[in-house]
């Protein structure tokens, strides 16, 4: 009449008939670290639920365990290795184990019972991470046998239960035992899996917050405590005097972002996306893109590290939790606006106290402002992100160029390392109203070819070779280069003859030629003196781009173009009060 087991049937079930066919390896890949992540997620969620019960007066506030979650990789010299994940969270009742833990695809955190406790005004009061109800499947990536011991925080110590479940078996024998509140999961590991985890400890370092705490330990001959590699601020943390910034968006409790370098050994990337304290992805291309100056794409924002606090599971992540299911997160605009404001402030700091005009200090900073997050990788043979004028600087943004009503820009083929460029000519520096550098135009055929192609091409050419400033209404182009370069570079595989054929030789200056196309005004620059300066410095040459000065509002009666102002131009104009930042040297 008093058996040493609970006289009821426990068995695996699925919330849908098809889910049981999804075994762990096909779903998650052969990656034991994924199993660790799923177990730690559930453990942290349980501790958050415990804290929520305490804050609402449902649980005793005096219960303060030394650690919230302890993850132990045990590798004894004689005996089987094991992974043990033990938490001091809310624990589980037999009913929760039966109806939810063993019911693959069913999540207790989606049940009416859970919502009645942990929701207020239709929103979760817990930043839960588990959302799919398949965590136990992932645990089988670690081993075919899992032992679970658990006690609900609302039950007495002797009301705990323990059981062992094996992959492929249906019926499970559950027995009562004594245990602290919370849950302990033990999985026997193969020698290969234990070695894999021990040698790659960073791969199962998924957690990024300091509360609830997660302690990782490897027990071999000696006990080794593993450091948590990344720690980000918690929800609503004070972030003043840190490298983190905050944005607000509907459906999310908090969103923090940073260009702080968070090097991830697993993917060798510097950025990371974190949801409710756990890494979601470490691949920049998987984060939905954030464009701040898309029309010209000369001011490009790196994807920052982002810590998202998502109480209701709104972030569109996939089942494997390593990618997004769509390209919209719901906070793209807020992030673009704040990144734009960040870059605006940094550019002002870099340039406002420099001497205005075409000088080496301005050019160096315009080529590389050394602003973390301002993408430099794409700038080879591209325009600098800053235009230099006689009074100050203008970021290379289409909206700001239109606002300034720029009619022409000198584009200089620069190689600062060898001090080559038209900027060294006093005649050019005095004449040019607006100037921009294209860096790293060396003596290589590739860099010179790309400069010519982009100086003379229209927008209908392929994107990598489309003309400088093509998207914003170029009406004419000039290029000043040596005739020898034309003979060498206008050839198959370099500058197509069909592209060069649209250029007309306007001036023949000894070894140099000035070619043009489109609508170009009469040039009042002393070209002879300029060519001598270019020869003296062994510089490659320059081009000049001419624009229609009208604003989009003048060209379109409905003013629809005004609604397409870039996020960066909005932030810049708001702060600078115009397109031009006037430089005032100290």
Coordinates of C-alpha atoms in Angstrom, one line a residue:
X1 CA 0.0 0.0 0.0
X2 CA 3.1 2.3 0.3
X3 CA 5.3 1.6 -2.7
X4 CA 8.6 3.4 -3.1
X5 CA 7.4 4.9 -6.4
X6 CA 4.5 7.0 -7.5
X7 CA 1.7 4.7 -8.6
X8 CA 0.8 6.6 -11.8
X9 CA 2.0 6.3 -15.4
X10 CA 4.5 8.9 -16.7
X11 CA 5.4 8.8 -20.3
X12 CA 6.7 11.0 -23.1
X13 CA 4.0 12.8 -25.1
X14 CA 4.1 15.4 -27.8
X15 CA 2.0 18.5 -28.3
X16 CA 1.7 17.5 -32.0
X17 CA 2.1 14.1 -33.5
X18 CA 4.9 15.2 -35.8
X19 CA 7.2 16.7 -33.1
X20 CA 8.3 13.4 -31.7
X21 CA 9.8 12.5 -35.0
X22 CA 12.2 15.5 -34.7
X23 CA 15.1 13.9 -32.9
X24 CA 17.8 16.0 -31.2
X25 CA 20.5 15.7 -33.8
X26 CA 18.4 16.6 -36.9
X27 CA 17.0 19.5 -35.0
X28 CA 20.1 21.0 -33.5
X29 CA 23.0 19.4 -35.2
X30 CA 25.6 17.2 -33.5
X31 CA 26.6 19.9 -31.0
X32 CA 26.7 19.0 -27.4
X33 CA 27.1 22.6 -26.4
X34 CA 23.5 23.3 -27.6
X35 CA 22.3 20.7 -25.0
X36 CA 24.1 22.7 -22.3
X37 CA 22.5 25.9 -23.5
X38 CA 19.0 24.5 -23.4
X39 CA 19.5 23.1 -19.8
X40 CA 21.0 26.4 -18.5
X41 CA 18.2 28.4 -20.1
X42 CA 15.6 26.4 -18.3
X43 CA 17.6 26.7 -15.1
X44 CA 17.9 30.5 -15.3
X45 CA 14.2 30.8 -16.2
X46 CA 13.4 28.9 -13.1
X47 CA 15.5 31.2 -10.9
X48 CA 13.8 34.2 -12.5
X49 CA 10.4 32.7 -11.7
X50 CA 11.5 32.2 -8.2
X51 CA 12.5 35.8 -7.9
X52 CA 9.2 36.8 -9.4
X53 CA 7.3 34.8 -6.8
X54 CA 9.4 36.4 -4.0
X55 CA 8.7 39.9 -5.3
X56 CA 4.9 39.2 -5.4
X57 CA 5.0 37.7 -1.9
X58 CA 4.1 34.2 -3.0
X59 CA 7.4 32.7 -2.0
X60 CA 9.5 33.3 1.1
X61 CA 11.9 36.2 0.6
X62 CA 14.4 34.6 3.1
X63 CA 15.4 31.9 0.6
X64 CA 18.7 33.1 -0.7
X65 CA 20.9 30.4 -2.2
X66 CA 24.6 31.0 -2.6
X67 CA 24.4 30.3 -6.3
X68 CA 21.4 30.2 -8.6
X69 CA 22.7 27.8 -11.2
X70 CA 25.7 25.5 -11.1
X71 CA 26.9 23.7 -14.2
X72 CA 29.5 21.0 -13.4
X73 CA 31.4 19.0 -16.0
X74 CA 32.7 16.0 -14.0
X75 CA 35.5 13.9 -15.5
X76 CA 36.7 11.4 -12.9
X77 CA 39.8 9.3 -13.6
X78 CA 37.9 6.1 -13.0
X79 CA 34.2 6.2 -13.8
X80 CA 31.9 7.8 -16.3
X81 CA 31.9 11.5 -17.1
X82 CA 28.8 13.5 -16.5
X83 CA 27.3 16.9 -16.9
X84 CA 25.2 18.2 -14.0
X85 CA 23.0 21.3 -14.1
X86 CA 21.6 22.2 -10.7
X87 CA 19.5 25.2 -10.0
X88 CA 17.7 26.7 -7.0
X89 CA 14.7 27.9 -9.0
X90 CA 11.0 27.2 -8.7
X91 CA 11.3 23.5 -9.3
X92 CA 8.6 21.3 -10.7
X93 CA 5.6 19.4 -9.3
X94 CA 4.8 15.9 -10.6
X95 CA 2.0 17.4 -12.7
X96 CA 4.3 19.9 -14.4
X97 CA 6.8 17.1 -15.1
X98 CA 4.1 14.9 -16.6
X99 CA 2.2 17.5 -18.6
X100 CA 5.0 19.7 -19.8
X101 CA 8.5 18.5 -19.3
X102 CA 7.9 15.1 -20.8
X103 CA 5.4 16.5 -23.3
X104 CA 7.7 17.5 -26.2
X105 CA 6.5 20.7 -27.7
X106 CA 4.4 21.8 -24.7
X107 CA 5.7 24.6 -22.6
X108 CA 4.5 25.2 -19.0
X109 CA 5.4 28.9 -19.6
X110 CA 2.5 29.1 -22.2
X111 CA 0.0 27.6 -19.8
X112 CA -2.9 29.4 -18.1
X113 CA -1.5 28.4 -14.7
X114 CA 1.9 30.0 -15.4
X115 CA 0.3 33.1 -16.9
X116 CA -2.0 33.6 -13.9
X117 CA 1.1 34.0 -11.7
X118 CA 3.8 35.5 -14.0
X119 CA 1.8 37.9 -16.2
X120 CA 0.4 41.4 -15.5
X121 CA -1.7 43.4 -17.9
X122 CA -1.1 40.8 -20.6
X123 CA 2.7 40.9 -20.4
X124 CA 5.1 38.5 -18.7
X125 CA 6.8 39.7 -15.6
X126 CA 9.7 37.3 -16.2
X127 CA 12.3 37.5 -19.0
X128 CA 11.9 33.9 -19.9
X129 CA 14.2 32.4 -22.4
X130 CA 12.6 29.0 -23.1
X131 CA 9.7 29.3 -25.5
X132 CA 9.4 26.2 -27.6
X133 CA 9.0 23.3 -25.2
X134 CA 11.8 21.2 -26.7
X135 CA 14.6 21.7 -24.3
X136 CA 14.7 18.1 -23.1
X137 CA 15.2 17.0 -26.7
X138 CA 18.4 19.1 -26.9
X139 CA 19.6 17.5 -23.7
X140 CA 19.9 14.2 -25.6
X141 CA 22.7 15.7 -27.6
X142 CA 24.8 15.2 -24.5
X143 CA 23.8 11.6 -23.7
X144 CA 21.1 9.0 -24.2
X145 CA 20.1 8.9 -20.5
X146 CA 19.0 11.9 -18.3
X147 CA 18.3 11.8 -14.6
X148 CA 16.1 14.5 -13.2
X149 CA 15.6 15.4 -9.5
X150 CA 13.2 18.2 -8.7
X151 CA 11.0 19.8 -6.0
X152 CA 8.6 22.7 -6.4
X153 CA 9.3 25.7 -4.2
X154 CA 5.8 25.4 -2.8
X155 CA 6.3 21.8 -1.6
X156 CA 8.1 20.3 1.4
X157 CA 11.6 18.9 1.1
X158 CA 10.4 15.3 1.3
X159 CA 8.0 16.0 -1.6
X160 CA 10.7 15.9 -4.3
X161 CA 10.7 13.4 -7.1
X162 CA 13.5 11.8 -9.1
X163 CA 13.4 9.7 -12.3
X164 CA 15.6 8.6 -15.2
X165 CA 14.5 8.9 -18.8
X166 CA 16.2 7.3 -21.8
X167 CA 16.0 8.3 -25.4
X168 CA 13.6 6.0 -27.2
X169 CA 11.8 4.7 -24.1
X170 CA 8.2 5.8 -23.3
X171 CA 7.4 4.7 -19.7
X172 CA 9.3 6.3 -16.9
X173 CA 9.4 5.3 -13.2
X174 CA 9.2 8.3 -10.8
X175 CA 10.1 7.9 -7.2
X176 CA 9.8 10.3 -4.2
X177 CA 12.9 11.7 -2.5
X178 CA 14.3 14.5 -0.4
X179 CA 15.7 17.5 -2.2
X180 CA 16.1 21.2 -2.0
X181 CA 13.7 23.4 -4.1
X182 CA 14.8 23.6 -7.7
X183 CA 16.0 21.0 -10.2
X184 CA 19.0 18.9 -10.8
X185 CA 19.7 17.3 -14.2
X186 CA 22.5 14.7 -14.6
X187 CA 23.6 13.3 -17.9
X188 CA 26.2 10.6 -18.4
X189 CA 28.6 11.6 -21.2
X190 CA 30.7 9.6 -23.6
X191 CA 34.4 10.1 -23.4
X192 CA 34.3 11.9 -26.7
X193 CA 31.6 14.4 -25.6
X194 CA 33.3 15.0 -22.3
X195 CA 36.6 15.7 -24.1
X196 CA 34.8 18.0 -26.5
X197 CA 33.3 20.1 -23.8
X198 CA 36.5 20.2 -21.7
X199 CA 38.6 21.3 -24.6
X200 CA 36.1 23.9 -25.9
X201 CA 34.9 25.5 -22.7
X202 CA 34.0 28.8 -24.4
X203 CA 31.5 27.0 -26.7
X204 CA 29.2 26.3 -23.8
X205 CA 29.6 29.7 -22.2
X206 CA 26.2 31.0 -23.3
X207 CA 25.1 33.2 -20.5
X208 CA 25.9 36.9 -20.4
X209 CA 24.4 38.4 -17.2
X210 CA 25.5 38.5 -13.6
X211 CA 22.0 37.8 -12.2
X212 CA 20.7 35.2 -11.8
X213 CA 24.2 33.8 -11.4
X214 CA 25.5 30.9 -13.4
X215 CA 28.7 29.1 -12.1
X216 CA 30.5 26.7 -14.4
X217 CA 33.0 24.2 -13.0
X218 CA 35.1 21.4 -14.5
X219 CA 36.0 18.6 -12.0
X220 CA 38.9 16.5 -12.9
X221 CA 41.9 15.9 -10.6
X222 CA 41.3 19.5 -9.5
X223 CA 38.3 21.7 -9.6
X224 CA 38.5 24.5 -12.2
X225 CA 36.1 27.4 -12.2
X226 CA 35.4 28.7 -15.6
X227 CA 35.1 32.5 -16.2
X228 CA 32.1 34.0 -17.8
X229 CA 33.6 35.5 -20.9
X230 CA 30.9 38.1 -21.6
X231 CA 28.9 40.1 -19.0
X232 CA 26.4 42.6 -20.3
X233 CA 24.2 45.0 -18.3
X234 CA 21.0 43.7 -17.0
X235 CA 17.5 45.1 -17.8
X236 CA 17.2 48.7 -16.6
X237 CA 20.8 48.8 -15.4
X238 CA 22.5 52.1 -15.0
X239 CA 24.7 52.5 -18.1
X240 CA 26.1 55.9 -17.6
X241 CA 29.9 56.0 -18.1
X242 CA 29.8 52.6 -19.9
X243 CA 30.2 51.7 -23.6
X244 CA 26.5 50.8 -23.8
X245 CA 23.6 52.8 -25.1
X246 CA 19.9 52.3 -24.6
X247 CA 17.0 52.5 -27.0
X248 CA 13.3 52.0 -26.3
X249 CA 10.9 50.1 -28.6
X250 CA 7.4 48.7 -28.2
X251 CA 7.1 45.1 -27.0
X252 CA 10.6 45.1 -25.4
X253 CA 11.4 45.9 -21.8
X254 CA 14.9 47.2 -22.6
X255 CA 17.4 47.2 -25.6
X256 CA 21.0 48.0 -25.1
X257 CA 23.6 48.2 -27.8
X258 CA 27.4 48.7 -28.0
X259 CA 30.4 48.8 -30.3
X260 CA 32.5 47.4 -27.5
X261 CA 34.6 44.6 -28.9
X262 CA 33.1 41.4 -27.7
X263 CA 35.4 38.8 -29.2
X264 CA 33.7 35.4 -29.6
X265 CA 36.2 32.6 -30.0
X266 CA 33.7 30.3 -31.6
X267 CA 33.0 32.5 -34.6
X268 CA 35.9 35.0 -34.4
X269 CA 33.4 37.9 -34.6
X270 CA 33.3 41.1 -32.6
X271 CA 29.6 41.5 -32.3
X272 CA 26.9 39.4 -30.7
X273 CA 23.1 39.3 -30.2
X274 CA 21.8 38.5 -26.8
X275 CA 18.2 37.8 -25.8
X276 CA 17.3 37.7 -22.1
X277 CA 20.9 37.1 -21.2
X278 CA 21.7 34.3 -23.7
X279 CA 23.6 34.5 -26.9
X280 CA 21.3 34.2 -30.0
X281 CA 23.8 34.7 -32.8
X282 CA 27.4 35.6 -33.3
X283 CA 27.2 36.1 -37.0
X284 CA 26.9 39.7 -38.1
X285 CA 25.1 38.8 -41.3
X286 CA 22.3 37.1 -39.4
X287 CA 21.4 40.3 -37.5
X288 CA 18.7 42.2 -39.5
X289 CA 20.5 45.0 -41.3
X290 CA 20.4 48.6 -40.0
X291 CA 20.9 51.2 -42.7
X292 CA 21.7 54.8 -41.7
X293 CA 22.7 56.4 -45.0
X294 CA 21.6 53.9 -47.6
X295 CA 21.3 56.0 -50.8
X296 CA 25.1 56.4 -51.2
X297 CA 26.2 53.7 -48.7
X298 CA 29.4 55.6 -47.9
X299 CA 28.5 56.0 -44.3
X300 CA 28.1 52.4 -43.2
X301 CA 27.3 51.3 -39.6
X302 CA 28.8 48.0 -38.4
X303 CA 26.2 45.8 -36.7
X304 CA 26.7 46.4 -32.9
X305 CA 26.3 43.9 -30.1
X306 CA 22.7 44.1 -28.9
X307 CA 21.3 42.9 -25.6
X308 CA 17.5 42.5 -25.8
X309 CA 15.1 42.0 -23.0
X310 CA 12.1 40.4 -24.5
X311 CA 9.4 39.4 -21.9
X312 CA 6.8 38.0 -24.3
X313 CA 8.9 36.2 -26.9
X314 CA 8.5 38.8 -29.7
X315 CA 12.0 38.6 -31.1
X316 CA 11.7 36.5 -34.3
X317 CA 14.3 33.8 -33.6
X318 CA 14.3 30.3 -35.1
X319 CA 13.9 27.0 -33.3
X320 CA 17.6 26.4 -33.1
X321 CA 18.1 29.9 -31.6
X322 CA 20.9 30.7 -33.9
X323 CA 19.2 32.9 -36.5
X324 CA 16.3 35.2 -37.2
X325 CA 13.1 34.1 -38.9
X326 CA 12.6 37.4 -40.6
X327 CA 14.4 40.7 -41.3
X328 CA 12.2 42.8 -38.9
X329 CA 12.8 43.0 -35.2
X330 CA 10.5 45.9 -34.5
X331 CA 13.3 48.2 -33.4
X332 CA 15.2 48.9 -36.6
X333 CA 14.3 52.6 -36.7
X334 CA 15.1 53.2 -33.1
X335 CA 18.5 51.5 -33.5
X336 CA 19.3 53.4 -36.8
X337 CA 18.4 56.7 -35.2
X338 CA 20.5 56.1 -32.1
X339 CA 23.5 54.8 -34.1
X340 CA 23.2 57.9 -36.3
X341 CA 23.2 60.2 -33.3
X342 CA 26.2 58.3 -31.9
X343 CA 28.2 58.8 -35.1
X344 CA 27.1 62.4 -35.3
X345 CA 28.5 63.2 -31.9
X346 CA 31.8 61.3 -32.6
X347 CA 32.3 63.1 -36.0
X348 CA 31.8 66.5 -34.3
X349 CA 34.3 65.6 -31.6
X350 CA 36.9 64.6 -34.3
X351 CA 36.5 67.6 -36.6
X352 CA 35.1 70.7 -35.0
X353 CA 38.4 72.0 -33.6
X354 CA 40.5 71.3 -36.6
X355 CA 41.7 74.0 -39.1
X356 CA 39.2 74.1 -42.0
X357 CA 40.2 73.5 -45.6
X358 CA 42.0 70.9 -47.7
X359 CA 44.9 70.0 -45.4
X360 CA 46.5 66.7 -44.5
X361 CA 45.0 66.6 -41.0
X362 CA 41.5 66.9 -42.3
X363 CA 42.1 64.4 -45.1
X364 CA 43.6 61.8 -42.7
X365 CA 40.6 62.1 -40.4
X366 CA 38.2 62.1 -43.4
X367 CA 39.6 58.9 -44.7
X368 CA 39.6 57.2 -41.3
X369 CA 37.9 59.1 -38.4
X370 CA 38.7 56.2 -36.1
X371 CA 35.2 56.0 -34.9
X372 CA 34.4 52.5 -33.5
X373 CA 31.5 51.0 -35.5
X374 CA 32.0 53.3 -38.6
X375 CA 32.7 50.6 -41.1
X376 CA 36.2 50.8 -42.6
X377 CA 36.3 47.4 -44.3
X378 CA 34.5 48.6 -47.4
X379 CA 36.4 51.8 -47.9
X380 CA 39.1 50.6 -50.2
X381 CA 38.6 52.4 -53.5
X382 CA 35.5 54.0 -51.9
X383 CA 34.8 57.6 -51.1
X384 CA 35.8 58.9 -47.7
X385 CA 32.9 59.2 -45.3
X386 CA 33.5 63.0 -45.0
X387 CA 33.6 65.8 -47.6
X388 CA 35.9 68.8 -46.9
X389 CA 35.0 72.4 -47.7
X390 CA 36.8 75.7 -47.1
X391 CA 34.7 76.3 -44.0
X392 CA 34.1 72.9 -42.5
X393 CA 33.0 69.3 -43.3
X394 CA 29.9 67.5 -44.5
X395 CA 29.4 63.8 -44.1
X396 CA 29.1 61.9 -47.4
X397 CA 25.4 61.5 -47.1
X398 CA 23.0 62.1 -50.1
X399 CA 20.5 64.1 -48.1
X400 CA 23.2 66.4 -46.7
X401 CA 24.7 66.9 -50.1
X402 CA 21.4 68.0 -51.5
X403 CA 20.8 70.2 -48.5
X404 CA 24.1 72.0 -49.0
X405 CA 23.2 72.4 -52.7
X406 CA 26.7 71.3 -53.8
X407 CA 27.2 71.8 -57.5
X408 CA 30.6 70.0 -57.8
X409 CA 33.0 67.9 -55.8
X410 CA 36.7 67.2 -56.5
X411 CA 37.5 63.5 -56.0
X412 CA 41.2 63.0 -55.2
X413 CA 43.0 59.7 -55.8
X414 CA 45.0 59.6 -52.6
X415 CA 47.8 57.4 -51.1
X416 CA 48.7 59.0 -47.8
X417 CA 51.3 56.3 -47.1
X418 CA 53.5 57.6 -50.0
X419 CA 52.2 61.2 -49.8
X420 CA 50.5 61.2 -53.2
X421 CA 47.4 63.1 -54.1
X422 CA 46.1 66.3 -55.7
X423 CA 45.7 67.8 -52.2
X424 CA 49.4 68.6 -52.2
X425 CA 48.8 71.1 -55.0
X426 CA 48.2 74.6 -53.6
X427 CA 46.4 75.5 -56.8
X428 CA 43.9 72.7 -56.3
X429 CA 43.4 73.3 -52.6
X430 CA 42.6 77.0 -53.2
X431 CA 40.3 76.3 -56.1
X432 CA 38.2 73.4 -54.9
X433 CA 35.0 74.3 -53.1
X434 CA 34.2 70.8 -52.0
X435 CA 36.8 67.9 -51.9
X436 CA 36.7 64.3 -51.0
X437 CA 39.5 61.7 -50.9
X438 CA 39.4 58.1 -52.3
X439 CA 42.1 56.3 -50.2
X440 CA 44.6 53.7 -51.1
X441 CA 45.0 54.5 -54.8
X442 CA 48.4 53.0 -55.2
X443 CA 50.4 52.2 -58.3
X444 CA 48.7 48.8 -58.6
X445 CA 46.6 48.3 -61.7
X446 CA 43.6 47.2 -59.7
X447 CA 43.3 50.4 -57.6
X448 CA 43.9 52.7 -60.6
X449 CA 41.3 50.8 -62.7
X450 CA 38.7 51.0 -60.0
X451 CA 39.2 54.8 -59.6
X452 CA 38.7 55.4 -63.3
X453 CA 35.7 53.1 -63.6
X454 CA 33.9 54.7 -60.6
X455 CA 34.9 58.2 -61.7
X456 CA 33.3 57.9 -65.2
X457 CA 30.6 55.2 -64.7
X458 CA 26.8 55.8 -64.4
X459 CA 24.5 54.1 -62.0
X460 CA 23.4 51.5 -64.5
X461 CA 26.7 49.7 -64.2
X462 CA 27.0 46.8 -61.6
X463 CA 27.0 48.0 -58.0
X464 CA 30.7 47.5 -57.2
X465 CA 31.7 49.6 -60.2
X466 CA 28.9 52.1 -60.2
X467 CA 29.9 55.7 -60.5
X468 CA 30.8 57.9 -57.6
X469 CA 27.7 59.8 -56.5
X470 CA 25.6 58.3 -59.3
X471 CA 22.4 57.9 -57.2
X472 CA 22.0 61.6 -56.5
X473 CA 21.8 63.2 -59.9
X474 CA 25.2 63.6 -61.5
X475 CA 24.9 65.7 -64.6
X476 CA 28.6 65.7 -65.7
X477 CA 32.0 64.2 -65.0
X478 CA 35.6 65.1 -65.6
X479 CA 38.8 63.1 -65.1
X480 CA 42.4 64.3 -65.2
X481 CA 44.9 61.5 -65.6
X482 CA 48.0 60.6 -67.6
X483 CA 47.6 59.5 -71.2
X484 CA 49.9 56.5 -70.4
X485 CA 47.4 55.3 -67.8
X486 CA 44.6 55.5 -70.3
X487 CA 46.6 53.4 -72.8
X488 CA 47.4 50.9 -70.1
X489 CA 44.1 50.6 -68.3
X490 CA 41.4 51.0 -71.0
X491 CA 41.6 47.4 -72.0
X492 CA 39.7 44.1 -71.6
X493 CA 39.4 43.1 -68.0
X494 CA 40.2 46.7 -66.8
X495 CA 38.2 49.8 -68.0
X496 CA 35.8 48.7 -70.7
X497 CA 36.3 50.5 -74.0
X498 CA 32.5 50.9 -74.2
X499 CA 32.6 52.8 -70.9
X500 CA 35.6 55.0 -71.8
X501 CA 34.2 55.8 -75.3
X502 CA 31.6 58.1 -73.7
X503 CA 34.5 60.4 -72.5
X504 CA 35.7 63.3 -74.7
X505 CA 39.2 64.7 -74.6
X506 CA 38.6 68.2 -73.5
X507 CA 42.2 69.4 -72.9
X508 CA 45.5 67.9 -74.0
X509 CA 48.3 68.9 -71.5
X510 CA 51.5 67.2 -72.5
X511 CA 51.6 63.8 -70.7
X512 CA 48.1 64.5 -69.2
X513 CA 44.6 64.7 -70.5
X514 CA 41.4 66.2 -69.2
X515 CA 38.4 64.1 -70.3
X516 CA 34.7 64.9 -69.7
X517 CA 31.2 63.8 -70.4
X518 CA 27.7 65.2 -69.7
X519 CA 27.0 68.7 -68.8
X520 CA 30.2 70.4 -67.4
X521 CA 30.8 74.1 -66.9
X522 CA 33.9 75.9 -68.2
X523 CA 36.8 75.1 -65.9
X524 CA 38.7 78.1 -64.5
X525 CA 41.5 76.0 -62.8
X526 CA 45.1 76.4 -63.9
X527 CA 45.4 72.9 -65.3
X528 CA 49.0 73.3 -66.5
X529 CA 50.2 74.2 -63.0
X530 CA 48.2 71.4 -61.4
X531 CA 49.6 68.8 -63.8
X532 CA 53.1 69.9 -62.8
X533 CA 52.2 69.5 -59.1
X534 CA 50.8 66.0 -59.9
X535 CA 54.0 65.0 -61.7
X536 CA 56.2 66.4 -58.9
X537 CA 54.4 64.2 -56.3
X538 CA 53.9 61.2 -58.7
X539 CA 50.2 61.4 -58.0
X540 CA 47.6 59.5 -60.1
X541 CA 45.1 62.2 -60.8
X542 CA 41.6 63.4 -59.9
X543 CA 38.0 63.6 -61.1
X544 CA 35.3 66.2 -60.7
X545 CA 31.6 65.4 -60.4
X546 CA 28.9 67.9 -61.2
X547 CA 25.4 67.9 -59.7
X548 CA 22.0 69.6 -60.3
X549 CA 21.8 71.9 -57.3
X550 CA 18.1 71.7 -56.9
X551 CA 16.7 70.0 -53.8
X552 CA 14.3 67.1 -54.2
X553 CA 11.5 69.3 -53.0
X554 CA 12.1 71.5 -56.0
X555 CA 12.0 68.6 -58.4
X556 CA 8.9 66.8 -57.1
X557 CA 5.7 68.6 -56.5
X558 CA 4.5 66.1 -53.9
X559 CA 7.6 66.5 -51.8
X560 CA 7.7 62.7 -51.4
X561 CA 11.5 62.7 -51.5
X562 CA 11.6 64.7 -48.3
X563 CA 10.1 61.7 -46.5
X564 CA 13.2 59.6 -47.5
X565 CA 15.7 61.6 -45.6
X566 CA 18.3 59.2 -44.2
X567 CA 18.4 58.5 -40.4
X568 CA 21.9 59.9 -40.3
X569 CA 21.0 63.1 -42.0
X570 CA 18.2 63.6 -39.5
X571 CA 20.5 63.2 -36.6
X572 CA 23.3 65.3 -38.1
X573 CA 20.9 68.2 -39.1
X574 CA 19.3 68.2 -35.7
X575 CA 22.6 68.5 -33.9
X576 CA 24.6 70.7 -36.3
X577 CA 21.6 72.7 -37.5
X578 CA 22.5 72.3 -41.1
X579 CA 24.6 70.1 -43.4
X580 CA 27.9 71.9 -42.8
X581 CA 29.9 71.6 -39.6
X582 CA 31.9 74.8 -39.3
X583 CA 35.4 74.1 -38.0
X584 CA 36.8 76.4 -35.4
X585 CA 40.3 75.6 -34.4
X586 CA 41.2 76.1 -30.7

